mmCIF file of C-alpha atoms and ligand atoms in Angstrom:
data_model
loop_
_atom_site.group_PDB
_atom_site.id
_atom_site.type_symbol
_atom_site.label_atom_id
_atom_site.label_comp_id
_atom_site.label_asym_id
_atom_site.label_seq_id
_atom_site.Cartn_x
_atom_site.Cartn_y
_atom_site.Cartn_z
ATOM 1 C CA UNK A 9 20.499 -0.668 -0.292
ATOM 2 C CA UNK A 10 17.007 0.219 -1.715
ATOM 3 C CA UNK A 11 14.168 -1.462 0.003
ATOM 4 C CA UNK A 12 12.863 -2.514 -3.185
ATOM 5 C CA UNK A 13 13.696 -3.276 -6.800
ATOM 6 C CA UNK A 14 12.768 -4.354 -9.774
ATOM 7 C CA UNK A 15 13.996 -5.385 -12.947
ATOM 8 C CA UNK A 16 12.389 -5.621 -16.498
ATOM 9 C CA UNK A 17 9.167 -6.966 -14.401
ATOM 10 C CA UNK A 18 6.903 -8.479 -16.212
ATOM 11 C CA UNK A 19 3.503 -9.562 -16.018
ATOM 12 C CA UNK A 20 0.690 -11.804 -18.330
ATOM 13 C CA UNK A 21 -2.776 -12.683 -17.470
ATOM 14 C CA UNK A 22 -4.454 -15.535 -19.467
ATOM 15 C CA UNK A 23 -8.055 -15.957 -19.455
ATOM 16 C CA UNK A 24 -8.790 -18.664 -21.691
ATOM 17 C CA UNK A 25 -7.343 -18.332 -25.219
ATOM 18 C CA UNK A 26 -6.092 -14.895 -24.784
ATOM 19 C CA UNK A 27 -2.964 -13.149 -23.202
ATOM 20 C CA UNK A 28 -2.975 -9.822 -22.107
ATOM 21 C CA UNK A 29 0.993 -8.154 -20.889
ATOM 22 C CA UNK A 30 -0.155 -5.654 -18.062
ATOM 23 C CA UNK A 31 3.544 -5.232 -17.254
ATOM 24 C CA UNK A 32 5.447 -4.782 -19.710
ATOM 25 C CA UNK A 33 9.002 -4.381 -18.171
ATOM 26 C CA UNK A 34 8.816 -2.685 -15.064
ATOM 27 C CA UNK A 35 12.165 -1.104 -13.805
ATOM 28 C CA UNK A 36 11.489 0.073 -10.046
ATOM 29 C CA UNK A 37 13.752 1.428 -7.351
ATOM 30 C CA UNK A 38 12.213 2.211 -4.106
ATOM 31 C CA UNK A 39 14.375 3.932 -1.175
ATOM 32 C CA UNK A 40 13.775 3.198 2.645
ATOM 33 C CA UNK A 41 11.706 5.845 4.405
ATOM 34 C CA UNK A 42 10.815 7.265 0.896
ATOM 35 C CA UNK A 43 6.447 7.977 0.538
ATOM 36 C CA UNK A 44 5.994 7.239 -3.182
ATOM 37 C CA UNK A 45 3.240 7.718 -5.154
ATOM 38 C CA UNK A 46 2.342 5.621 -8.369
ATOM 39 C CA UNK A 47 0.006 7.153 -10.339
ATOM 40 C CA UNK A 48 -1.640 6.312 -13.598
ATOM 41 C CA UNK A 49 -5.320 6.267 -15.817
ATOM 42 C CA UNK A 50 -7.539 3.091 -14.939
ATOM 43 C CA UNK A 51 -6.040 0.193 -16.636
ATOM 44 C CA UNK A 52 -2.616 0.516 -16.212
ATOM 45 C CA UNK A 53 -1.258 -1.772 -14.215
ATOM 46 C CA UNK A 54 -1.019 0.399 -11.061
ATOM 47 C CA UNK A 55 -3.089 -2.436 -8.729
ATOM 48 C CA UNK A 56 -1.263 -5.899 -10.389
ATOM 49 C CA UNK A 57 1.899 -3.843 -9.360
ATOM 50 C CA UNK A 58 1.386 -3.163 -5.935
ATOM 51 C CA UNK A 59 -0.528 -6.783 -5.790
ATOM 52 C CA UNK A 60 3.149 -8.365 -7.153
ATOM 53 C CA UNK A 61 5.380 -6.115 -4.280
ATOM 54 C CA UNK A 62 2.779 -7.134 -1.487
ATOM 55 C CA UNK A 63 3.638 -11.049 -2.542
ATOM 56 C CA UNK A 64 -0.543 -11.656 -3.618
ATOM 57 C CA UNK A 65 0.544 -12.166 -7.349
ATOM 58 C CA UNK A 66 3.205 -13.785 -9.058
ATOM 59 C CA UNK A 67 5.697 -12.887 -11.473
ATOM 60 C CA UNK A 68 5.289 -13.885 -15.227
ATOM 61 C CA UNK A 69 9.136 -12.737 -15.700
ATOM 62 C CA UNK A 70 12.379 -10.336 -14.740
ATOM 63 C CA UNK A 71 13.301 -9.853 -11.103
ATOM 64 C CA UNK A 72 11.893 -8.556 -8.149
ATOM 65 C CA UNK A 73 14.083 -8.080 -4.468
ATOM 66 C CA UNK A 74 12.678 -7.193 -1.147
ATOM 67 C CA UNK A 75 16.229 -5.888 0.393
ATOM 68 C CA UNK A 76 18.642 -8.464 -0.984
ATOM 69 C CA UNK A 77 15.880 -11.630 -1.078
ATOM 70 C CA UNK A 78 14.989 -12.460 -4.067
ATOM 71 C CA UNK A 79 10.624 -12.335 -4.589
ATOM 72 C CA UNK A 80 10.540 -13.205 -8.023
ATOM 73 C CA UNK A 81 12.358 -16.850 -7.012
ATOM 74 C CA UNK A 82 9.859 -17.355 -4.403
ATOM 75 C CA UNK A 83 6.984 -20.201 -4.064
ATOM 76 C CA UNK A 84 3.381 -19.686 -2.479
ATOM 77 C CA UNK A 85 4.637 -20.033 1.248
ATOM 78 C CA UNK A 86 7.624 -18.324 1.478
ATOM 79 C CA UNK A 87 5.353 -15.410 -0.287
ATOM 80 C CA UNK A 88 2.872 -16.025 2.321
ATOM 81 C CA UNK A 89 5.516 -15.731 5.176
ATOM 82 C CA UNK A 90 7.279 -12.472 3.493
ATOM 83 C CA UNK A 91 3.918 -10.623 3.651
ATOM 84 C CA UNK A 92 3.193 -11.904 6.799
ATOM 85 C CA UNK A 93 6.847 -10.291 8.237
ATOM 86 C CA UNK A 94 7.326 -7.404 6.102
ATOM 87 C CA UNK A 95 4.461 -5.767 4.397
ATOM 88 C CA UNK A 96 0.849 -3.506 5.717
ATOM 89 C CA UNK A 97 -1.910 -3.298 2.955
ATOM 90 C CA UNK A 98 -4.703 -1.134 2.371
ATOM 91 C CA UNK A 99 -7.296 -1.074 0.136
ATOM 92 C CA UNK A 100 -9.420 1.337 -1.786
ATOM 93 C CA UNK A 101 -12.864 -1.018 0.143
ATOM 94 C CA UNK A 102 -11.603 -1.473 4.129
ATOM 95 C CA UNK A 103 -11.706 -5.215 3.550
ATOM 96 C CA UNK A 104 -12.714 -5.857 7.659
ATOM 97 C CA UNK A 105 -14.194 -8.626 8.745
ATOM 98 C CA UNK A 106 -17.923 -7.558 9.530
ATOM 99 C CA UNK A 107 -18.522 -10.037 12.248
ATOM 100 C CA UNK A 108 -15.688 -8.435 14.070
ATOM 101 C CA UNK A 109 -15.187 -5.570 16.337
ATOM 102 C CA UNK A 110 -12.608 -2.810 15.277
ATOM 103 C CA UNK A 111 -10.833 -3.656 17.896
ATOM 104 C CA UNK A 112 -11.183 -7.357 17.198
ATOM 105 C CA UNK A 113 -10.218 -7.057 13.109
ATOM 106 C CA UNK A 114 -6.909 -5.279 15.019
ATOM 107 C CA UNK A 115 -5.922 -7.680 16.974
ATOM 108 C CA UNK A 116 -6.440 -10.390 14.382
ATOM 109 C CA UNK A 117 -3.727 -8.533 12.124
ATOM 110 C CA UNK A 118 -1.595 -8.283 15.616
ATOM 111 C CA UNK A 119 -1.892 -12.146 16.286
ATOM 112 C CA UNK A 120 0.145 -12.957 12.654
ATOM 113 C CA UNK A 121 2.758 -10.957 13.521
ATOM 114 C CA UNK A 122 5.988 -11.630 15.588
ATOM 115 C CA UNK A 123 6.583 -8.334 16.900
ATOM 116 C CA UNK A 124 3.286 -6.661 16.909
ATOM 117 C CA UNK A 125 1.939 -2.501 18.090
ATOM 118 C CA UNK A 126 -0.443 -2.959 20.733
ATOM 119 C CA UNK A 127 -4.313 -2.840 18.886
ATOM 120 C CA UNK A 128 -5.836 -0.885 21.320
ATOM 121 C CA UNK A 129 -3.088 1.551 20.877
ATOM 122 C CA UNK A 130 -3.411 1.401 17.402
ATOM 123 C CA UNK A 131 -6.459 2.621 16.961
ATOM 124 C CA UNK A 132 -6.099 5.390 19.237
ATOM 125 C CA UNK A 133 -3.318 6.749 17.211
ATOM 126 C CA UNK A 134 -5.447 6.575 14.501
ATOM 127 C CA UNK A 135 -7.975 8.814 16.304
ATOM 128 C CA UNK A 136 -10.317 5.936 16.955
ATOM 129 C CA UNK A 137 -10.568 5.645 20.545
ATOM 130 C CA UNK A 138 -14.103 5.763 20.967
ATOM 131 C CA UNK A 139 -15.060 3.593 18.646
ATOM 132 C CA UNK A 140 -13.095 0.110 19.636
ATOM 133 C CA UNK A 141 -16.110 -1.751 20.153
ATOM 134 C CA UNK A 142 -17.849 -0.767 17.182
ATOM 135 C CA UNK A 143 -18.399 -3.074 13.646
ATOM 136 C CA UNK A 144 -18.034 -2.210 10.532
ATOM 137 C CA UNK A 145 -21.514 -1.570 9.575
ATOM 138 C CA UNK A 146 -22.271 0.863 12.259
ATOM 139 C CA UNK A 147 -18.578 3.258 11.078
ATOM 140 C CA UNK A 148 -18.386 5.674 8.391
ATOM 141 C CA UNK A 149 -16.335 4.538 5.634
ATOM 142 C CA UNK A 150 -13.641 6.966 6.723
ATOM 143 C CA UNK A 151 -13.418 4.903 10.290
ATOM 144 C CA UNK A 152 -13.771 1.913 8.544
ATOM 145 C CA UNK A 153 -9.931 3.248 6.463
ATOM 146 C CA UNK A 154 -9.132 3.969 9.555
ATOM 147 C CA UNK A 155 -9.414 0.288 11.243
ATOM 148 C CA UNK A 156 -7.764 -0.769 8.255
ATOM 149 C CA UNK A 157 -4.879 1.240 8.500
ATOM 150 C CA UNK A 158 -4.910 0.526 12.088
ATOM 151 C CA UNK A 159 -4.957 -3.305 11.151
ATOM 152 C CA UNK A 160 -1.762 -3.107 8.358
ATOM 153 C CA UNK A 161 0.238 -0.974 10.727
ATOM 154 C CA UNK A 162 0.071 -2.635 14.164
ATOM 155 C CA UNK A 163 2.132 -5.496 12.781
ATOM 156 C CA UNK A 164 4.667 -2.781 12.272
ATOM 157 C CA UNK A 165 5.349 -3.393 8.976
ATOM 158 C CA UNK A 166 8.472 -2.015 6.829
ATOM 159 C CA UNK A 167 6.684 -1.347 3.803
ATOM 160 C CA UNK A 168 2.851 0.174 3.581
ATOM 161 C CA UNK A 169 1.492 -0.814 0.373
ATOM 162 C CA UNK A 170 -1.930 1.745 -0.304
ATOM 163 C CA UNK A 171 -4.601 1.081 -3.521
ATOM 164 C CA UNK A 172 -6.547 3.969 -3.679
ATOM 165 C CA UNK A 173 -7.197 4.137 -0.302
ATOM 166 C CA UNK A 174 -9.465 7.187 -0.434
ATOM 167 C CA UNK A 175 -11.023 5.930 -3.684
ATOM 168 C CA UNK A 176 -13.924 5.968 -1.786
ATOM 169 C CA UNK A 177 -14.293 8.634 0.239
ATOM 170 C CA UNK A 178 -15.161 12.363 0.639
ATOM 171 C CA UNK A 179 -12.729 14.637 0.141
ATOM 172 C CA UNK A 180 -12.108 16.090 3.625
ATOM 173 C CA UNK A 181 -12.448 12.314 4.883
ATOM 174 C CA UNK A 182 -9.654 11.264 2.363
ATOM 175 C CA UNK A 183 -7.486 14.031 3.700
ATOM 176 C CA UNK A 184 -7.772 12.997 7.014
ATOM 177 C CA UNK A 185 -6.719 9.766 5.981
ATOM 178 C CA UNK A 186 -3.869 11.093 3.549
ATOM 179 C CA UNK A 187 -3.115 13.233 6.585
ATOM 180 C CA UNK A 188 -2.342 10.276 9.020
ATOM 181 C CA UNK A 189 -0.727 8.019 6.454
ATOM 182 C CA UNK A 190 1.965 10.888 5.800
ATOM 183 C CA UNK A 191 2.114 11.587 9.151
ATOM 184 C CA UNK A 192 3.163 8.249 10.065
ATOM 185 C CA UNK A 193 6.002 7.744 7.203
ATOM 186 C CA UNK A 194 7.467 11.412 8.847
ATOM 187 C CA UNK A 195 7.312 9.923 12.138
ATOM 188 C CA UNK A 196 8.279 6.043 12.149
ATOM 189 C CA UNK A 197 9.783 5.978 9.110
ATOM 190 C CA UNK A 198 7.859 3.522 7.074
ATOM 191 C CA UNK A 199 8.255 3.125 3.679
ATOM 192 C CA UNK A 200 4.859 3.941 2.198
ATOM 193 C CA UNK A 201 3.914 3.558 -2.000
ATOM 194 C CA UNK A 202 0.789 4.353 -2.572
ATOM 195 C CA UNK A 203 -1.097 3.739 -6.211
ATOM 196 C CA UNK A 204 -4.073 6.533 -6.877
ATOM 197 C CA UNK A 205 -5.229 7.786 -10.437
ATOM 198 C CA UNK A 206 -5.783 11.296 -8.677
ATOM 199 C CA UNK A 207 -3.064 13.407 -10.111
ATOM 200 C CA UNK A 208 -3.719 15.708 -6.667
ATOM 201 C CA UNK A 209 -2.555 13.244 -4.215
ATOM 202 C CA UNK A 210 0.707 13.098 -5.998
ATOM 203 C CA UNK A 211 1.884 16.812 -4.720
ATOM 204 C CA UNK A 212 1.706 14.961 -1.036
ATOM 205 C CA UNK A 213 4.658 12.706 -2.243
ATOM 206 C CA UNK A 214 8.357 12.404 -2.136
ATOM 207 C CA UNK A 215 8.234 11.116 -5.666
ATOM 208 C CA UNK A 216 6.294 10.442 -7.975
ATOM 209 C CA UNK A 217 6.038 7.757 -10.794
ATOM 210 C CA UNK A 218 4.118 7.780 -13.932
ATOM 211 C CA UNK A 219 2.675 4.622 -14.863
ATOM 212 C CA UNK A 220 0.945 3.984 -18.299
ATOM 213 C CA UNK A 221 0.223 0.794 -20.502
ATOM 214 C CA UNK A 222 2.426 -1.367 -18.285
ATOM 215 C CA UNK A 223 5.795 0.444 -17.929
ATOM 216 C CA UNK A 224 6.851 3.756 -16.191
ATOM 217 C CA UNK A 225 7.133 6.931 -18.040
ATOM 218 C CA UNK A 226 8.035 10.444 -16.188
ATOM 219 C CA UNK A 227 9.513 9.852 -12.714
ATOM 220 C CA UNK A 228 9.544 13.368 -10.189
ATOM 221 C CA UNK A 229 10.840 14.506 -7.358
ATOM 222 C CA UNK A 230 8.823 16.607 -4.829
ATOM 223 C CA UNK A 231 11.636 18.750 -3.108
ATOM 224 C CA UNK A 232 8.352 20.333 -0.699
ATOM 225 C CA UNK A 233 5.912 17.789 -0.844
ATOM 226 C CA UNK A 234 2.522 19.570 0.335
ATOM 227 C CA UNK A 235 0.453 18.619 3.494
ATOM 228 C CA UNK A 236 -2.440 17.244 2.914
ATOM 229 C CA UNK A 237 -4.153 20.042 4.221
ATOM 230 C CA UNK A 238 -2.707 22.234 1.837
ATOM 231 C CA UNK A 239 -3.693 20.908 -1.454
ATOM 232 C CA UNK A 240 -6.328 22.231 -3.521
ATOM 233 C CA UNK A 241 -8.783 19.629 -3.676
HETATM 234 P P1 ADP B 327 -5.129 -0.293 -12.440
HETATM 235 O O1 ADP B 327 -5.007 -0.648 -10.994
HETATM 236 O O2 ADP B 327 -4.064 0.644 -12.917
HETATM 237 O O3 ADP B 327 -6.492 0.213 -12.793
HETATM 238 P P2 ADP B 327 -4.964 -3.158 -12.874
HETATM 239 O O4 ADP B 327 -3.612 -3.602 -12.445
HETATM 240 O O5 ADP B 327 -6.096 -3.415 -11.960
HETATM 241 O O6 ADP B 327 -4.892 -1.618 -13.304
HETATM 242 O O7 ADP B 327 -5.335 -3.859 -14.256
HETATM 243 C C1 ADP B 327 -4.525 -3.741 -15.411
HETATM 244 C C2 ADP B 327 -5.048 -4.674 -16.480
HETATM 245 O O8 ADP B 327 -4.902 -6.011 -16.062
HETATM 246 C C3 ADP B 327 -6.529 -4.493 -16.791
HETATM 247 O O9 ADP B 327 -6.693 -4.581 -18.175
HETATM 248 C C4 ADP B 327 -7.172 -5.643 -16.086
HETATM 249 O O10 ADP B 327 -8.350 -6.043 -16.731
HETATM 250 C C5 ADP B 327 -6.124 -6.711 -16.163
HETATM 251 N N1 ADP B 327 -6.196 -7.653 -15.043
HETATM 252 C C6 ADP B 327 -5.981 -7.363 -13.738
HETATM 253 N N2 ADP B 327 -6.114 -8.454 -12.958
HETATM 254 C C7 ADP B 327 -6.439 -9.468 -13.791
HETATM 255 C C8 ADP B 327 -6.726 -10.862 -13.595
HETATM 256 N N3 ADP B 327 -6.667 -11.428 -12.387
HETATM 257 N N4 ADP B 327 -7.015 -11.598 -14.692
HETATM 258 C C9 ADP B 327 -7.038 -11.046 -15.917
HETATM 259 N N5 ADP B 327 -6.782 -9.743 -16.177
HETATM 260 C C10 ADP B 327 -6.489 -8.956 -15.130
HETATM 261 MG MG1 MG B 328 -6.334 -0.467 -9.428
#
């Protein structure tokens, strides 16, 4: 069984008078263990549909299941509660709490979770070891990814769920980062789909699906996804 599908997704935003579709039928299939990578222009629909899988945004219409359960039925707190067990974000801007230690933003991920990673050991596996005590303001911004990452995956989640997560850094820093997310999918397995408009980060995935205007066009297969290390930024 996939660990995610979709069917015919769909998805409106009003503000005031007007409508705008931003999904316009989404059909998604998503294997377990697979590292995907959406990618599409600015605009497309690439963040409302990662914001929809992670349970943050509803469903206007079609279906959505996590597994066999059924997300598109779901109300507010059984939405809250299947995030809580199942799902690790990241975003493109760290999101950490900047009266908190790394360590500290960790451990408050840890505390929601019923089977939590150990924090400290977290962040030492993301290379961070040194820098437990630190805050936010006083990291780079590719130590500040790396709490984050730190902080989605110590609750052990199935699913990874990335937005541009080196939308805002350097290029060697966002390869260190690419390097460690696709190093953890090889070696725990997690399901990772990650949403970039960089058309180079998608030679680092095990597929690759085109979004535009709201519904997927061109769908590949990477049969040697590269390293990070070896792509031509
Ligand atoms: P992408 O991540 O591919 O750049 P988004 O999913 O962020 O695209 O946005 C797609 C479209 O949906 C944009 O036109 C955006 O303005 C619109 N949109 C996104 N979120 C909202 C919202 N909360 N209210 C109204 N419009 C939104
Ligand atoms: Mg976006």
């Amino acid at each position: 069984m996939p660990i995610l599908r979709s069917h015919q997704l769909k998805k409106d935003f009003q503000v005031g008078e007007t409508v705008t579709k931003v999904l316009k039928g989404v059909d998604l299939t998503i294997e377990e263990g697979e590292f995907v990578v959406i990618l599409g222009p600015s605009g497309s629909g690439k963040s409302t549909m990662l914001n929809i899988i992670g349970g943050i945004e509803t469903i206007t219409s079609g279906e959505l299941y996590y597994r066999d359960e059924p997300i598109h039925e779901m109300k507010t707190k059984d939405l809250i509660e299947y995030r809580r067990k199942h799902i690790g974000f990241v975003f493109q801007f760290y999101n950490l709490l900047p009266n908190l230690s790394a360590l500290e933003n960790v451990q408050v991920a840890a505390e929601l979770s019923d089977h939590p990673l150990d924090a400290g050991e977290m962040l030492e596996r993301v290379g961070l070891a040194d820098r437990k005590e630190h805050y936010p303001s006083g990291m780079s911004g590719g130590q500040q990814q790396r709490v984050a990452i730190a902080r989605a995956l110590c609750k052990n989640p199935e699913l990874l769920l990335c937005d541009e997560p080196t939308g805002a850094l350097d290029i060697k820093t966002g390869e260190e980062v690419l390097t460690l997310l696709t190093e953890y999918n090889k070696e725990h397995g997690t399901t990772i789909i990650m949403v970039t408009h960089n058309v180079l980060i998608a030679q680092i995935a095990d597929r690759v699906i085109h979004f535009r205007d709201g519904v997927i066009g061109e769908v590949e297969h990477n049969e040697h996804p590269l390293h990070p290390g070896e792509v031509k930024w």
